JSON list of C-alpha atoms in Angstrom, two decimals:
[
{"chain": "A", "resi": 227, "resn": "UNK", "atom": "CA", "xyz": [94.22, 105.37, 103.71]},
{"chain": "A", "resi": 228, "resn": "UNK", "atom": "CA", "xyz": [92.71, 107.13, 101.14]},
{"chain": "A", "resi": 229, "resn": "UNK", "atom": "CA", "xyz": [89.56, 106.43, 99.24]},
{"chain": "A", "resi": 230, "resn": "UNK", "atom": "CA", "xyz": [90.01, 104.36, 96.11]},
{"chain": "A", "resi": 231, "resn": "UNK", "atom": "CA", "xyz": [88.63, 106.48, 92.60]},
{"chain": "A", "resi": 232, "resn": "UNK", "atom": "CA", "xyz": [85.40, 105.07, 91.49]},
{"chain": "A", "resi": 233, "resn": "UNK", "atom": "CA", "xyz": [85.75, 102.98, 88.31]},
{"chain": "A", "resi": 234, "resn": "UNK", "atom": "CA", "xyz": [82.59, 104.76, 86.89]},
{"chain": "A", "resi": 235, "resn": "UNK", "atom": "CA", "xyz": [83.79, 108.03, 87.38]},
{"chain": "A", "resi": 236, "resn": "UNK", "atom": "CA", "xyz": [84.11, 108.69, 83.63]},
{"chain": "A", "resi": 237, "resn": "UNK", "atom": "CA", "xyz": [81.50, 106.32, 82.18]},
{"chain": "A", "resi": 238, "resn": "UNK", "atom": "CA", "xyz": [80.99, 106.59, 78.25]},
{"chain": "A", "resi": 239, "resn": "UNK", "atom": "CA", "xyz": [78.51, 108.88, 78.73]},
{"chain": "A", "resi": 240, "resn": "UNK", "atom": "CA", "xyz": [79.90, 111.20, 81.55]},
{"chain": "A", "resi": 241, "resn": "UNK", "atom": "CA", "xyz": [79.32, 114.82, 79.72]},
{"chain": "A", "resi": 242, "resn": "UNK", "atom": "CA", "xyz": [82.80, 115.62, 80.61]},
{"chain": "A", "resi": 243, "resn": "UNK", "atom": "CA", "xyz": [83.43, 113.37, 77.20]},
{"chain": "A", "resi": 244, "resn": "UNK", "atom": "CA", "xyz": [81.48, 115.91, 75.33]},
{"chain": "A", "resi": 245, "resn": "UNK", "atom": "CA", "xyz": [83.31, 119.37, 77.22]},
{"chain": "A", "resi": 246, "resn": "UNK", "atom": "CA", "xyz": [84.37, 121.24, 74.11]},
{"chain": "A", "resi": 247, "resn": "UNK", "atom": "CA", "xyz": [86.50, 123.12, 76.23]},
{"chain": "A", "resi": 248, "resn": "UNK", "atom": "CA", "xyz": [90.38, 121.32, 76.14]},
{"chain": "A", "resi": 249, "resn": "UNK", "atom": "CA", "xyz": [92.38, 122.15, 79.05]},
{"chain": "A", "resi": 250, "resn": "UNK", "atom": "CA", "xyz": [96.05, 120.60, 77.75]},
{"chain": "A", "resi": 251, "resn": "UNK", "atom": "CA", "xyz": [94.89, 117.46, 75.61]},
{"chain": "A", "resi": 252, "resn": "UNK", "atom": "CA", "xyz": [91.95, 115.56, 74.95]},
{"chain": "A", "resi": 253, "resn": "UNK", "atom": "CA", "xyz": [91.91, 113.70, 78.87]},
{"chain": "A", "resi": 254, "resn": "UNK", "atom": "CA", "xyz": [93.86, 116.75, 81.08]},
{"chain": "A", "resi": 255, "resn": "UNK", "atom": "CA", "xyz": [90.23, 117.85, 82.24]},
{"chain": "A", "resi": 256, "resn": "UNK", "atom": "CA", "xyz": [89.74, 114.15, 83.46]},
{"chain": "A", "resi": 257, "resn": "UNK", "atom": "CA", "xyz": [93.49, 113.87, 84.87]},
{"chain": "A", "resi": 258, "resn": "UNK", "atom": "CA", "xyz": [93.16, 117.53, 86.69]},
{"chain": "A", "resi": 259, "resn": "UNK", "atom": "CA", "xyz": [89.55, 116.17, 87.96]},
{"chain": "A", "resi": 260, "resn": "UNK", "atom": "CA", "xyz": [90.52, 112.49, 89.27]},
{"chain": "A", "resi": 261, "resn": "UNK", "atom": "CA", "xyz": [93.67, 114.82, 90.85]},
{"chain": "A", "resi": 262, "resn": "UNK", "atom": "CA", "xyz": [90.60, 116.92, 92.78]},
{"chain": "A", "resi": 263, "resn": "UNK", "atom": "CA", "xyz": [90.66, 115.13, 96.09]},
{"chain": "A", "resi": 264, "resn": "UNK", "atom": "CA", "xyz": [95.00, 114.82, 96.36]},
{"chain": "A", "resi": 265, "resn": "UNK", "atom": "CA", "xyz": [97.59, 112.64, 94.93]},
{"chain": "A", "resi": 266, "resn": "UNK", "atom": "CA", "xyz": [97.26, 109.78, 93.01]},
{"chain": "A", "resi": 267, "resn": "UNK", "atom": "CA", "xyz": [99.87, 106.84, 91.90]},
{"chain": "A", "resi": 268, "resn": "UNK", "atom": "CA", "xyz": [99.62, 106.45, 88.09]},
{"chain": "A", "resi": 269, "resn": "UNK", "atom": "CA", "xyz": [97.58, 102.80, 88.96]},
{"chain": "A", "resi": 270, "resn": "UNK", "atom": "CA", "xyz": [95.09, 104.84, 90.82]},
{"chain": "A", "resi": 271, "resn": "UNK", "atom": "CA", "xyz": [94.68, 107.13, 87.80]},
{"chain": "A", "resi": 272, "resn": "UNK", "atom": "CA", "xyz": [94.12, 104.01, 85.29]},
{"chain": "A", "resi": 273, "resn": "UNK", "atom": "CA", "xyz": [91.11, 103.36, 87.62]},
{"chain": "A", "resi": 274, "resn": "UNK", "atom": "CA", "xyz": [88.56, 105.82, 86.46]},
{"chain": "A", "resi": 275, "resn": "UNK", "atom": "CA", "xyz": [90.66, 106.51, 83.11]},
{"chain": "A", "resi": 276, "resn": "UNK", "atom": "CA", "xyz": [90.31, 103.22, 81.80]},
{"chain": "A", "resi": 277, "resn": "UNK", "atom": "CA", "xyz": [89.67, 104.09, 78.69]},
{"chain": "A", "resi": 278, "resn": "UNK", "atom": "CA", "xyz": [92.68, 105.67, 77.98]},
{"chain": "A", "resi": 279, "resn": "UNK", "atom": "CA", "xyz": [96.06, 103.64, 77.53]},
{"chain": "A", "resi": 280, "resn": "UNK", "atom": "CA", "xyz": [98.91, 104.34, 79.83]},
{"chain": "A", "resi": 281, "resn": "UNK", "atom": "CA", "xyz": [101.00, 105.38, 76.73]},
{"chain": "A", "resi": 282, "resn": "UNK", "atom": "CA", "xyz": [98.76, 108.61, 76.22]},
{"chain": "A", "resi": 283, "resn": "UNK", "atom": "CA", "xyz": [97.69, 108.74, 80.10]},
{"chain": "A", "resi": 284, "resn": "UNK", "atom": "CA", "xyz": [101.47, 108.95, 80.61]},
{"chain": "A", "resi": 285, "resn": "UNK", "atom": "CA", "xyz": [101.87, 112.22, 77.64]},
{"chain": "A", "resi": 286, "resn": "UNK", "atom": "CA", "xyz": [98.76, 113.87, 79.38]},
{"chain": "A", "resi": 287, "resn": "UNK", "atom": "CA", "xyz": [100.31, 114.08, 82.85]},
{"chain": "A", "resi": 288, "resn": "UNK", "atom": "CA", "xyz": [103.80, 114.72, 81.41]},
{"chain": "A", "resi": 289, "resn": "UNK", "atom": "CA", "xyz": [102.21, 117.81, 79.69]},
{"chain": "A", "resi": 290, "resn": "UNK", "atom": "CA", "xyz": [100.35, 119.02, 82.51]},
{"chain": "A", "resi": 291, "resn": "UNK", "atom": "CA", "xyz": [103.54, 118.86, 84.87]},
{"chain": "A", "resi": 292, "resn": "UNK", "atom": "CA", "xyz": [105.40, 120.87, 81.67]},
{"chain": "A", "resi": 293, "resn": "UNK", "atom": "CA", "xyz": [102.43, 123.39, 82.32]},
{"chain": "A", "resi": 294, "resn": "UNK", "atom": "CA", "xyz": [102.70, 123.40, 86.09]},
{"chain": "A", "resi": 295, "resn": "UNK", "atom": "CA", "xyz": [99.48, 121.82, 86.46]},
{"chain": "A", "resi": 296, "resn": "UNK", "atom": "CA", "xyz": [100.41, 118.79, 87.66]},
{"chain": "A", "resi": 297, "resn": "UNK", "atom": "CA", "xyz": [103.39, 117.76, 90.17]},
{"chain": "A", "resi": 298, "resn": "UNK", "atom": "CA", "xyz": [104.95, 114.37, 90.23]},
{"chain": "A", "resi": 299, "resn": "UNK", "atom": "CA", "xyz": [106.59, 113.35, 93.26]},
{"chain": "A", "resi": 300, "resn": "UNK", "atom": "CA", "xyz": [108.85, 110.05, 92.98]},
{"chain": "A", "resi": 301, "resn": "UNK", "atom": "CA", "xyz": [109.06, 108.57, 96.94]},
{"chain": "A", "resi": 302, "resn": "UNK", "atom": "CA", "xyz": [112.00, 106.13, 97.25]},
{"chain": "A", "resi": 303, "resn": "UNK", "atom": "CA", "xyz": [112.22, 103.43, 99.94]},
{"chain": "A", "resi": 304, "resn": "UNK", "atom": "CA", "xyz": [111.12, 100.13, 100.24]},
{"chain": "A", "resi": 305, "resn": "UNK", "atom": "CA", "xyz": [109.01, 100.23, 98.03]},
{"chain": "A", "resi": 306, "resn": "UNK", "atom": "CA", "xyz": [109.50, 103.13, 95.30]},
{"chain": "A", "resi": 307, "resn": "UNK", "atom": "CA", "xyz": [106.91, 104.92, 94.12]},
{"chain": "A", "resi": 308, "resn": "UNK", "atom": "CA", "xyz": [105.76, 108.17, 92.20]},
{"chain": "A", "resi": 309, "resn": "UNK", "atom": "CA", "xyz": [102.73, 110.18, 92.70]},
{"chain": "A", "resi": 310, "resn": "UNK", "atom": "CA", "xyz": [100.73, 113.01, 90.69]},
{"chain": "A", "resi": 311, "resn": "UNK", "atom": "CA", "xyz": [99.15, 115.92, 92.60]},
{"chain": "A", "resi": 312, "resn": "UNK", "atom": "CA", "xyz": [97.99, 119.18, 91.10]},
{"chain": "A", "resi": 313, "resn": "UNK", "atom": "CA", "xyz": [99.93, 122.38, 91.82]},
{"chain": "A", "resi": 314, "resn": "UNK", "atom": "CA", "xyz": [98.38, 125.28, 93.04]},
{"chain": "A", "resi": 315, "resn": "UNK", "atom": "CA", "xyz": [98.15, 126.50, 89.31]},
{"chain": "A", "resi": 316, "resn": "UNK", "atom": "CA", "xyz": [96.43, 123.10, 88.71]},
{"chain": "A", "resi": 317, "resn": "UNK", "atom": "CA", "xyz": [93.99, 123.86, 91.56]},
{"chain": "A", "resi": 318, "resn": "UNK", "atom": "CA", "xyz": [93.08, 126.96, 90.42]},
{"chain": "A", "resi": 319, "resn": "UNK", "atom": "CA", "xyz": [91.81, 125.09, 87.23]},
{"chain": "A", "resi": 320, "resn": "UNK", "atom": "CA", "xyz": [88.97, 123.89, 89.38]},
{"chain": "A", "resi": 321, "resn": "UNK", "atom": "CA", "xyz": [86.73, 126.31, 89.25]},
{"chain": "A", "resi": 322, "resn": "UNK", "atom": "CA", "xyz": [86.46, 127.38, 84.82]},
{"chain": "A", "resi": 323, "resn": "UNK", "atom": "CA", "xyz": [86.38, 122.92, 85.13]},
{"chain": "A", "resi": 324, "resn": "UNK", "atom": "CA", "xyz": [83.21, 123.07, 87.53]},
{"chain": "A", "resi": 325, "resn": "UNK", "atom": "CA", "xyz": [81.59, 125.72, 85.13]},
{"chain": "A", "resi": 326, "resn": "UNK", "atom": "CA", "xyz": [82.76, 123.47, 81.74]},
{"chain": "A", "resi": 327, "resn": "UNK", "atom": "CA", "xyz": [81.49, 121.03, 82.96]},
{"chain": "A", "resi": 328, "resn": "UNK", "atom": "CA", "xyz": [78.00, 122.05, 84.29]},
{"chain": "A", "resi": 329, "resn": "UNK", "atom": "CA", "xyz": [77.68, 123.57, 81.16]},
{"chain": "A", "resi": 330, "resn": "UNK", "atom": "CA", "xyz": [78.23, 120.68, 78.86]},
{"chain": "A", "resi": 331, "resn": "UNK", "atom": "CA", "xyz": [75.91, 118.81, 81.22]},
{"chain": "A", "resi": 332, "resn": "UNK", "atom": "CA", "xyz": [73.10, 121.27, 80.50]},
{"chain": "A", "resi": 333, "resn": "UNK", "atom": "CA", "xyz": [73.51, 121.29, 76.91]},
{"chain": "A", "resi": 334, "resn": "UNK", "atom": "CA", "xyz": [74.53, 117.43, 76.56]},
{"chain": "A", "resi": 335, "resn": "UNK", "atom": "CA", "xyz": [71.24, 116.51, 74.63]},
{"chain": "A", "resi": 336, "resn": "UNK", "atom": "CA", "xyz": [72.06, 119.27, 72.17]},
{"chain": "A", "resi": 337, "resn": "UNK", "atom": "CA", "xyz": [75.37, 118.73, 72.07]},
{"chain": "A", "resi": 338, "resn": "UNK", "atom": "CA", "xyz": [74.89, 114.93, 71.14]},
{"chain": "A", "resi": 339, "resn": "UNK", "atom": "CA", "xyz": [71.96, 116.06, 68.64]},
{"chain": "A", "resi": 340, "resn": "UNK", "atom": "CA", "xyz": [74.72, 118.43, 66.93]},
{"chain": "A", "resi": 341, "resn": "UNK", "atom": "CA", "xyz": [77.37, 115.91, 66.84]},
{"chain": "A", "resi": 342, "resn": "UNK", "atom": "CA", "xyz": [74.64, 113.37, 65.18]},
{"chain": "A", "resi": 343, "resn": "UNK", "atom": "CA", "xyz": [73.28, 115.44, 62.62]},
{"chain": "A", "resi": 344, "resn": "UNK", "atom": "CA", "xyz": [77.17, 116.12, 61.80]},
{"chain": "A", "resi": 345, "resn": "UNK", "atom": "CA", "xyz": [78.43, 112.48, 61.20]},
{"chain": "A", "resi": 346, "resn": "UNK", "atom": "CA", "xyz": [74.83, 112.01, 59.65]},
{"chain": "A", "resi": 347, "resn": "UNK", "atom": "CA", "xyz": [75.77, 114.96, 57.03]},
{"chain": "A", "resi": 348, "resn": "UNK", "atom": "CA", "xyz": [79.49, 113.51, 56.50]},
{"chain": "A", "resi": 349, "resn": "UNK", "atom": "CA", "xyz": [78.15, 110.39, 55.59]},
{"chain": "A", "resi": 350, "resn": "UNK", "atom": "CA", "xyz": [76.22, 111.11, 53.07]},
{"chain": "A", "resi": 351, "resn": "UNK", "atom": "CA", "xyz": [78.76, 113.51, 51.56]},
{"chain": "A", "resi": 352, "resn": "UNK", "atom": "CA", "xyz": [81.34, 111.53, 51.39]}
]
């Protein structure tokens, strides 16, 4: 038995939210990372993606298997089921994710400063 995802694992404020850096769509980066430790059903994937509906989760996974990122695997039986797993294309996404990611974590206070002085501008523009 596997371990379950953590619910937390992309909290509002985990700087992954903030990664300028798109790999696919808006949540691939957060699909190819909850895909890290093997597969995952599509219920397993809600867990720590809550905040995105199953409509879009669905369109991110479907474009990362059209990229060869992502592999789904449907397992009939008894109980039918399909499962997402990254490729070894997917895999090798990793590593430039690790380095996004530590860098928007070492620049997340400007990063949130930028994005504040930004709306704060817009506002009072328009």
């Amino acid at each position: 038995m596997r371990e379950p995802l953590p619910a937390d694992m992309f909290d509002k404020l985990c700087p992954s939210s903030l990664n300028p850096i798109r790999f696919g769509d808006k949540w691939a980066a957060l699909v190819i990372r909850s895909l890290e430790q093997g597969p995952r059903r599509f219920s397993e994937l809600r867990v720590p993606l809550s905040r995105v509906t199953p409509k879009v989760l669905t369109r991110s996974l479907r474009s990362l298997e059209r990229d060869g990122l992502v592999k789904r695997t449907v397992h009939a039986g008894p109980t039918p089921h399909v499962e997402y797993e990254l490729t070894p294309l997917g895999h090798s996404m990793l590593r430039p994710l690790a380095a996004a990611c530590a860098w928007t974590a070492e620049h997340w206070d400007e990063l949130l400063d930028a994005r504040e002085a930004y709306d704060n501008a817009a506002r009072q523009t328009g």
